[in-house]
mmCIF file of C-alpha atoms in Angstrom:
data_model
loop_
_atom_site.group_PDB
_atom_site.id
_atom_site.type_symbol
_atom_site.label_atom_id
_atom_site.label_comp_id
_atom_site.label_asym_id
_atom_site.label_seq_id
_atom_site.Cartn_x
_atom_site.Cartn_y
_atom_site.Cartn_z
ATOM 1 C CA UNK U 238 -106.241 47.014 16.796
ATOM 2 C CA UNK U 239 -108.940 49.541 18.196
ATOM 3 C CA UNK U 240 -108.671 48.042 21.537
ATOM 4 C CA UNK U 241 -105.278 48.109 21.709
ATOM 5 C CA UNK U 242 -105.028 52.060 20.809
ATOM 6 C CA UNK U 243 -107.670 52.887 23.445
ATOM 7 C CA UNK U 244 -105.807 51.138 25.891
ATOM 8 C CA UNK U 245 -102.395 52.621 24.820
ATOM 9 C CA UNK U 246 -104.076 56.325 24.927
ATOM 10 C CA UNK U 247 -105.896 55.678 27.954
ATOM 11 C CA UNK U 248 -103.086 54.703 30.141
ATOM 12 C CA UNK U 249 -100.935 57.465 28.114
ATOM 13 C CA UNK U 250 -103.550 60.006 29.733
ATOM 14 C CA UNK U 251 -103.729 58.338 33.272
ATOM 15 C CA UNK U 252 -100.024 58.616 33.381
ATOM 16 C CA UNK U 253 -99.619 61.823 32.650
ATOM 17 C CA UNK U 254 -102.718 63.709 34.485
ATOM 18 C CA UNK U 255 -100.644 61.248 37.673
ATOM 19 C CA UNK U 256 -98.881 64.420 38.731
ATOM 20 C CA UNK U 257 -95.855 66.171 38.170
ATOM 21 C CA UNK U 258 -93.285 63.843 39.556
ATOM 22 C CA UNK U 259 -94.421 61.229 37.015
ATOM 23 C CA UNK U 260 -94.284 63.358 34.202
ATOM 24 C CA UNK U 261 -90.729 63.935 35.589
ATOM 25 C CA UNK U 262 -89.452 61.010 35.594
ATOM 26 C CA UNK U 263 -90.975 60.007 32.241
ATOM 27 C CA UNK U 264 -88.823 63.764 31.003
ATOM 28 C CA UNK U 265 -85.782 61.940 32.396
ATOM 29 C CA UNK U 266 -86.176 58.313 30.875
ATOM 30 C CA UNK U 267 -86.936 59.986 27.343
ATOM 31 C CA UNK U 268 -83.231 62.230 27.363
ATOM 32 C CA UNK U 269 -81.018 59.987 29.032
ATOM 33 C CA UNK U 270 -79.094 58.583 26.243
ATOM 34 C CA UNK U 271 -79.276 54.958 25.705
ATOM 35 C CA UNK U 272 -76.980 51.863 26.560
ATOM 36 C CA UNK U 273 -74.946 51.865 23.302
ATOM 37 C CA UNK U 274 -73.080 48.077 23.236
ATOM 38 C CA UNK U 275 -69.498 47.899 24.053
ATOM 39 C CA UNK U 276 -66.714 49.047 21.196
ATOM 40 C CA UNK U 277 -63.637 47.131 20.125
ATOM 41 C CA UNK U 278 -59.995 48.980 21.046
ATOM 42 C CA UNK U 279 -59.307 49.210 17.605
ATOM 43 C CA UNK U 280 -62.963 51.206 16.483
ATOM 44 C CA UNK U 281 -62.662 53.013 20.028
ATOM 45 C CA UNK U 282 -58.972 53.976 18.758
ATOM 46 C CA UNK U 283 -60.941 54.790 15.583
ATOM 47 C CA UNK U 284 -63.490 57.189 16.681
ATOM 48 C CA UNK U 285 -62.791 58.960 19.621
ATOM 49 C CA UNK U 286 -65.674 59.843 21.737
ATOM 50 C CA UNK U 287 -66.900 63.822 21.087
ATOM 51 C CA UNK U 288 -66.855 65.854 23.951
ATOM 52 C CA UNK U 289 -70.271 66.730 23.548
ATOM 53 C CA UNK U 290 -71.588 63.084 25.049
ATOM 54 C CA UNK U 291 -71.314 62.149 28.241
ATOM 55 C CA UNK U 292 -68.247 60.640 30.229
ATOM 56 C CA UNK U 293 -67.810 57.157 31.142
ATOM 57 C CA UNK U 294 -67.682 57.113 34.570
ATOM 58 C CA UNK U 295 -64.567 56.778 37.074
ATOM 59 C CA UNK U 296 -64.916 53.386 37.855
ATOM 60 C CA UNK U 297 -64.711 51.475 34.532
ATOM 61 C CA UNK U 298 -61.324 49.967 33.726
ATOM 62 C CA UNK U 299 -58.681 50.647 31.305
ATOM 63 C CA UNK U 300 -59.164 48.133 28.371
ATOM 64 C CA UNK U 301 -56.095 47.808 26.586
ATOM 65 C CA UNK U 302 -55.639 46.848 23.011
ATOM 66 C CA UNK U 303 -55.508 43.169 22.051
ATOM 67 C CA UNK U 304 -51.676 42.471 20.462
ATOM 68 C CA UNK U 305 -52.065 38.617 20.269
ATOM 69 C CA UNK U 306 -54.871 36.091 20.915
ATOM 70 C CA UNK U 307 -56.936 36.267 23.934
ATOM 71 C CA UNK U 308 -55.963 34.161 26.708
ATOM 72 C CA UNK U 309 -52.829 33.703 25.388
ATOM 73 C CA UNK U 310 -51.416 36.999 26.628
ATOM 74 C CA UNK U 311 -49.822 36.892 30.091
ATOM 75 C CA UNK U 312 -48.252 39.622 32.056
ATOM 76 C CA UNK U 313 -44.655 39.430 33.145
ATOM 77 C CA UNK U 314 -43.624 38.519 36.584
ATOM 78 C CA UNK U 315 -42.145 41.183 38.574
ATOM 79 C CA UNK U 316 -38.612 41.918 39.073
ATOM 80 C CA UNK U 317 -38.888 41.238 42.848
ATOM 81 C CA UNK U 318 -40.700 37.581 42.233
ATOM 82 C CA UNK U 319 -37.628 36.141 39.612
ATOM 83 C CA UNK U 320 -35.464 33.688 42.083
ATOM 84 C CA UNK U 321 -31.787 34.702 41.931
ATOM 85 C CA UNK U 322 -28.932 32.347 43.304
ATOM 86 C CA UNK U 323 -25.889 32.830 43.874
ATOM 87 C CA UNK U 324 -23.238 30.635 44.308
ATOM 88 C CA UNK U 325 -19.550 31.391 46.012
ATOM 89 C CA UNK U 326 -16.757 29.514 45.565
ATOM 90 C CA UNK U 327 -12.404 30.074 46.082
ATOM 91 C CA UNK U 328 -10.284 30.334 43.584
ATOM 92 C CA UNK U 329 -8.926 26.798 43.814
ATOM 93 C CA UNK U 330 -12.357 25.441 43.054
ATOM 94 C CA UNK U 331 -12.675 27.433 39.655
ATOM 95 C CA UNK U 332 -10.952 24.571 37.518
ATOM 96 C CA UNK U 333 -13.404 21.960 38.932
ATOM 97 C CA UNK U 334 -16.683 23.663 38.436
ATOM 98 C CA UNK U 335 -18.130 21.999 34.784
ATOM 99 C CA UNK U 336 -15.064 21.656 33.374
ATOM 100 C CA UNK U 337 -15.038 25.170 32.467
ATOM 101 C CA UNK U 338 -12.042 26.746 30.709
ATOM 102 C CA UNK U 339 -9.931 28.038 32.870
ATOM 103 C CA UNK U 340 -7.008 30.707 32.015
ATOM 104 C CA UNK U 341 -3.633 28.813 32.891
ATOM 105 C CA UNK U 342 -2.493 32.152 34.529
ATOM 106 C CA UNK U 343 -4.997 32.125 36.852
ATOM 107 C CA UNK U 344 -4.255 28.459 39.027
ATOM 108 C CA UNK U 345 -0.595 26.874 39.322
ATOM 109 C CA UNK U 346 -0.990 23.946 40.994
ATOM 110 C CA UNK U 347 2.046 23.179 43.686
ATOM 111 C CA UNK U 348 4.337 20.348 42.627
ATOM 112 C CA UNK U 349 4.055 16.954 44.229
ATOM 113 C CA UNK U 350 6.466 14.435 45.416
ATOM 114 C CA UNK U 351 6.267 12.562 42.251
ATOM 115 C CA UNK U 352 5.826 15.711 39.959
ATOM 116 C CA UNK U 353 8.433 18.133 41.259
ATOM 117 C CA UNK U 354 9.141 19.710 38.581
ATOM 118 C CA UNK U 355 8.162 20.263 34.528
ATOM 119 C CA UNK U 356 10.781 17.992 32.798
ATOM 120 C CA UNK U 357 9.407 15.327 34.994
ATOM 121 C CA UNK U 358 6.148 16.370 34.124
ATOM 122 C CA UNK U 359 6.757 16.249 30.321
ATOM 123 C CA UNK U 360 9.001 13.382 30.543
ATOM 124 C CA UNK U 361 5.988 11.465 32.230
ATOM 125 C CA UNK U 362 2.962 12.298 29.313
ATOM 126 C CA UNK U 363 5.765 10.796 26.748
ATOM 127 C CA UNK U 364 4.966 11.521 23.075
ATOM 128 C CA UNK U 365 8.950 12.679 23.321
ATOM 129 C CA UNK U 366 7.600 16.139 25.115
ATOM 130 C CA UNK U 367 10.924 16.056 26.766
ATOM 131 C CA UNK U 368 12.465 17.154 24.573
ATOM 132 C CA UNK U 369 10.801 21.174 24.509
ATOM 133 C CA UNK U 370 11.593 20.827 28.819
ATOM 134 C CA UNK U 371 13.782 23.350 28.088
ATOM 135 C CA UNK U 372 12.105 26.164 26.574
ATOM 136 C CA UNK U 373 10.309 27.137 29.906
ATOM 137 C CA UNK U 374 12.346 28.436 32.190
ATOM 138 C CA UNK U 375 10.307 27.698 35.606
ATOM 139 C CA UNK U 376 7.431 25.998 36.939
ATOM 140 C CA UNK U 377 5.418 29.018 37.114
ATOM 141 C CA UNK U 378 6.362 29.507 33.451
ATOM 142 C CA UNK U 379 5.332 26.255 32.302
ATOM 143 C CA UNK U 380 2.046 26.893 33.580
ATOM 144 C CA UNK U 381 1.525 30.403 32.892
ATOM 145 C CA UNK U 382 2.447 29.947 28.849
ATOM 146 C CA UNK U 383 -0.189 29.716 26.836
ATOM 147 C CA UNK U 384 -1.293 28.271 23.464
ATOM 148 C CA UNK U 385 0.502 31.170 21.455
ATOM 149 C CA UNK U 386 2.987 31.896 23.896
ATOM 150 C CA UNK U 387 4.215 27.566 23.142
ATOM 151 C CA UNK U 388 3.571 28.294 19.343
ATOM 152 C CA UNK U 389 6.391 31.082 19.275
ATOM 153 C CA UNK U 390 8.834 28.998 21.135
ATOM 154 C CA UNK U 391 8.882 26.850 18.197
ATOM 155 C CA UNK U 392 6.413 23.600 19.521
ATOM 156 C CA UNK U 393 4.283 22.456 16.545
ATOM 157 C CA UNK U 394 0.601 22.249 16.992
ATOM 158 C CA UNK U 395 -0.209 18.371 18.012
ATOM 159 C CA UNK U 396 2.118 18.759 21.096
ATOM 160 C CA UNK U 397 0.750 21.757 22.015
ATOM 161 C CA UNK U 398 -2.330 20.299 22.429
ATOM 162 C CA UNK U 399 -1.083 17.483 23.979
ATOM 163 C CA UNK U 400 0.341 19.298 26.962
ATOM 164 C CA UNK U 401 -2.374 21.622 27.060
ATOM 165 C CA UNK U 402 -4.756 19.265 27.524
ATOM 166 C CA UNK U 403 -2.893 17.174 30.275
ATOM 167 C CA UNK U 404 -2.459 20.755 32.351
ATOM 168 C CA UNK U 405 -6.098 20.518 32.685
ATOM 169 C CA UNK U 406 -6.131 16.802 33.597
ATOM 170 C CA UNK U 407 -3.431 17.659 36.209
ATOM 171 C CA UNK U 408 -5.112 20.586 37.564
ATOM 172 C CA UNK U 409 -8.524 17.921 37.535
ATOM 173 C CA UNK U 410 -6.440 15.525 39.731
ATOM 174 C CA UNK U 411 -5.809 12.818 37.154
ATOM 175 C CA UNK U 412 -2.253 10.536 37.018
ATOM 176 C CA UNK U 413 -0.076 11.522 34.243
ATOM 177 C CA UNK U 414 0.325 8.343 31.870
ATOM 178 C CA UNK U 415 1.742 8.450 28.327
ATOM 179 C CA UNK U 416 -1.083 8.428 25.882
ATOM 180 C CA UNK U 417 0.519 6.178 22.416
ATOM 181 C CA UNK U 418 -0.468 7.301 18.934
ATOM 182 C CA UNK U 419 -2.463 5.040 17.063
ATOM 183 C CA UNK U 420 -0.462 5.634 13.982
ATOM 184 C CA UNK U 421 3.369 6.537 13.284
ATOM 185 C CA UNK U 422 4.108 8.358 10.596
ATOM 186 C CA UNK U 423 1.071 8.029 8.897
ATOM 187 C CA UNK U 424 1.011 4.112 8.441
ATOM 188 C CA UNK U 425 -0.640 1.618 10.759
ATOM 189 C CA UNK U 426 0.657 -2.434 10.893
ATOM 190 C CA UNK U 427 -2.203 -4.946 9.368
ATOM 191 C CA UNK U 428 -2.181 -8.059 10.922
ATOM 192 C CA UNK U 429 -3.680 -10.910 9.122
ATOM 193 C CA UNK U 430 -4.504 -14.355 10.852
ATOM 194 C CA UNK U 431 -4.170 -17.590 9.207
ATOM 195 C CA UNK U 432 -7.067 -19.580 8.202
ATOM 196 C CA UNK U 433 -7.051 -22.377 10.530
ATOM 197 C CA UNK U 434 -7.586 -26.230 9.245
ATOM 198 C CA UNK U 435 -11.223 -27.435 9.739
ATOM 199 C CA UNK U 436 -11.251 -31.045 11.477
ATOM 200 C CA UNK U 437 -11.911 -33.659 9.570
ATOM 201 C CA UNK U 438 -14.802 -35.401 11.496
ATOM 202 C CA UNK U 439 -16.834 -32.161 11.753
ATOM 203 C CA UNK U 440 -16.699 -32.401 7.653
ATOM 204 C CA UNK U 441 -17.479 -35.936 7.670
ATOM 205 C CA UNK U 442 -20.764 -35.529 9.715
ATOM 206 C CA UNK U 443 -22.023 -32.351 8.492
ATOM 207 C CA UNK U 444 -25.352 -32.846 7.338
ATOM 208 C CA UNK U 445 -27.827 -30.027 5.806
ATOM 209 C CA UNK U 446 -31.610 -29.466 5.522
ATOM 210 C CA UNK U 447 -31.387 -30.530 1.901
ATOM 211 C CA UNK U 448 -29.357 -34.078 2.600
ATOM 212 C CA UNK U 449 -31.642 -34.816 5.313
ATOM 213 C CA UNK U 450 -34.648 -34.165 2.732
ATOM 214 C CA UNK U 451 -32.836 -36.452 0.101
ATOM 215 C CA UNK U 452 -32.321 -39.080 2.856
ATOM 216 C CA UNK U 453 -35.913 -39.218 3.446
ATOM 217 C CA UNK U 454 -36.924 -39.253 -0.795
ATOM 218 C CA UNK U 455 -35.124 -42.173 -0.927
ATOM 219 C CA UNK U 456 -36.299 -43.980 2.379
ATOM 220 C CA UNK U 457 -39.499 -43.604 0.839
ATOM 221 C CA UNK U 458 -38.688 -44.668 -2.576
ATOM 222 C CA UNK U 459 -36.543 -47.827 -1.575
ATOM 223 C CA UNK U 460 -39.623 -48.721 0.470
ATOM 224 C CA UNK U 461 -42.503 -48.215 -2.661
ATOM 225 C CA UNK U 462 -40.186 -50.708 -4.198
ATOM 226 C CA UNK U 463 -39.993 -53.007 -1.560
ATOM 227 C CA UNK U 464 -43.709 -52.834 -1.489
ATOM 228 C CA UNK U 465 -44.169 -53.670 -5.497
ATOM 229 C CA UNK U 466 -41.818 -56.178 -5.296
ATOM 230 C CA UNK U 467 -43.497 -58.218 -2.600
ATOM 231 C CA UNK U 468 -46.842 -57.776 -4.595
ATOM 232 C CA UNK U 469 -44.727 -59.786 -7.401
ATOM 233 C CA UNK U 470 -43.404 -62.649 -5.501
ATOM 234 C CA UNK U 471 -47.498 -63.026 -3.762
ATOM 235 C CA UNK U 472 -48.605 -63.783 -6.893
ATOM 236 C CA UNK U 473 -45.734 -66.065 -8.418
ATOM 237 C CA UNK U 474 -45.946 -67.563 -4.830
ATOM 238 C CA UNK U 475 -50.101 -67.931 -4.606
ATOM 239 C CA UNK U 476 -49.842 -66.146 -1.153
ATOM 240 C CA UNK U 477 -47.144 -67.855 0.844
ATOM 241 C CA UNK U 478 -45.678 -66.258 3.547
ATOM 242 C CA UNK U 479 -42.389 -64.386 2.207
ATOM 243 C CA UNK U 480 -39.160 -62.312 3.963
ATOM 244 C CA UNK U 481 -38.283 -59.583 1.539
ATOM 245 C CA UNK U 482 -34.281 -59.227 0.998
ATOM 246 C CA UNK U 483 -32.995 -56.509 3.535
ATOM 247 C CA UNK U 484 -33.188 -52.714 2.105
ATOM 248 C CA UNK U 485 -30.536 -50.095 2.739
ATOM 249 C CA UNK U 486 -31.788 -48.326 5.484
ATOM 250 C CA UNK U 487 -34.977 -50.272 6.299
ATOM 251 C CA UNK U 488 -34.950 -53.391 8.456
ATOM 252 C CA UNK U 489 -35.803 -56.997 7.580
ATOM 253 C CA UNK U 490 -40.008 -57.304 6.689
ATOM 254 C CA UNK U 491 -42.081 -60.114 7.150
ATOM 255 C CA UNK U 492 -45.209 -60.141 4.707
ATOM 256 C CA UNK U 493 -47.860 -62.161 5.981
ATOM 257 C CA UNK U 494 -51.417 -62.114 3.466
ATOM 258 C CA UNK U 495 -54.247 -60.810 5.413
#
């Protein structure tokens, strides 16, 4: 411990009888405030720096305060960066874009050759819509009523639908066809088919797992009697050669001793 104070004093004294730039710059590393370690937003936020210590310099960046998890936060792309498209179409393409929903009063298509007029085209969807043919009084009319406009001329909801629904078809392009009802009047016909006759040969040579099984039981016990008996008639016999009586469903045997 000595040694080390006499060296510590000694180059303490050196130092300073080194001139006065040294003891200068020593006079400057003593005041300048230290390297304090970097502060959170939140305790920056917390407590301000005093005006009495010194300002950060010009060149440090703004750190802003943390509202989610780091990393996860990601700036928004500029307005002049989001693609935009546009798309530009007539006003005869409208009804075929997505089948989107169309206001009637904005396309009337032209009547055909086989559609030249709205009876025919009521007449033609069937469902007897005929029959309200003359509550609109032209073709423009028929196409430019609407849902409440049909509803106050007295047509009851299901037909209104009904025609609604093949306007859009027509405007789409598709044939007019009457569409039947599944039901009339609320009943529906049941038709019941006769049981037909099973053949008689298929019953006769049905067979099943568990008749097969008994066929073979007694196959097997027909022939462990066979076999007994023929033990019999050795002895009676003293060992002759024998021919066993024919078994049901086993074939003739000849027994021969040895």
């Amino acid at each position: 411990m000595k040694t080390l104070r006499t060296r510590s004093s000694t180059s303490a004294g050196v130092f300073l009888r080194a001139g006065p730039q040294s003891r200068a710059v020593c006079s400057l590393c003593i005041l300048s405030p230290l390297k304090t370690p970097r502060l959170s937003s939140q305790n920056r936020l917390a407590n301000p720096p005093s005006s009495s210590s010194t300002p950060l310099p010009t060149n440090t960046p703004f750190l802003r305060p943390l509202t989610s998890v780091p990393g996860t936060h990601r700036e928004p792309l500029p307005s002049h960066r989001i693609p935009r498209f546009t798309i530009e179409y007539s006003a005869l393409d409208k009804p075929f874009i997505g089948k989107a929903k169309v206001k009637a009063s904005k396309f009337i298509p032209k009547p055909t050759s086989s559609i030249p007029d709205h009876e025919t085209f009521l007449n033609r969807i069937g469902r007897d819509c005929a029959q309200f043919s003359s509550k609109f009084n032209s073709w423009d009319a028929f196409w430019t009523a609407s849902s409440a406009q049909m509803e106050e001329m007295g047509i009851p909801p299901k037909s209104r639908k009904y025609i609604l629904s093949w306007k859009d078809n027509f405007r789409s392009g598709i044939a007019l066809r009457p569409i039947p009802l599944n039901k009339k009047k609320g009943s529906a016909r049941a038709n019941i088919l006769p049981k037909l006759p099973r053949p008689e040969r298929l019953a006769e040579h049905r067979l099943t797992i568990s008749r097969a099984r008994k066929l073979r039981r007694a196959r097997r016990v027909a022939f462990r009697k066979a076999r007994q008996e023929r033990k019999v008639r050795e002895i009676k016999s003293g060992g002759r050669k024998r021919e066993l009586p024919k078994v049901k469903g086993l074939e003739r045997l000849v027994i021969v001793r040895g």
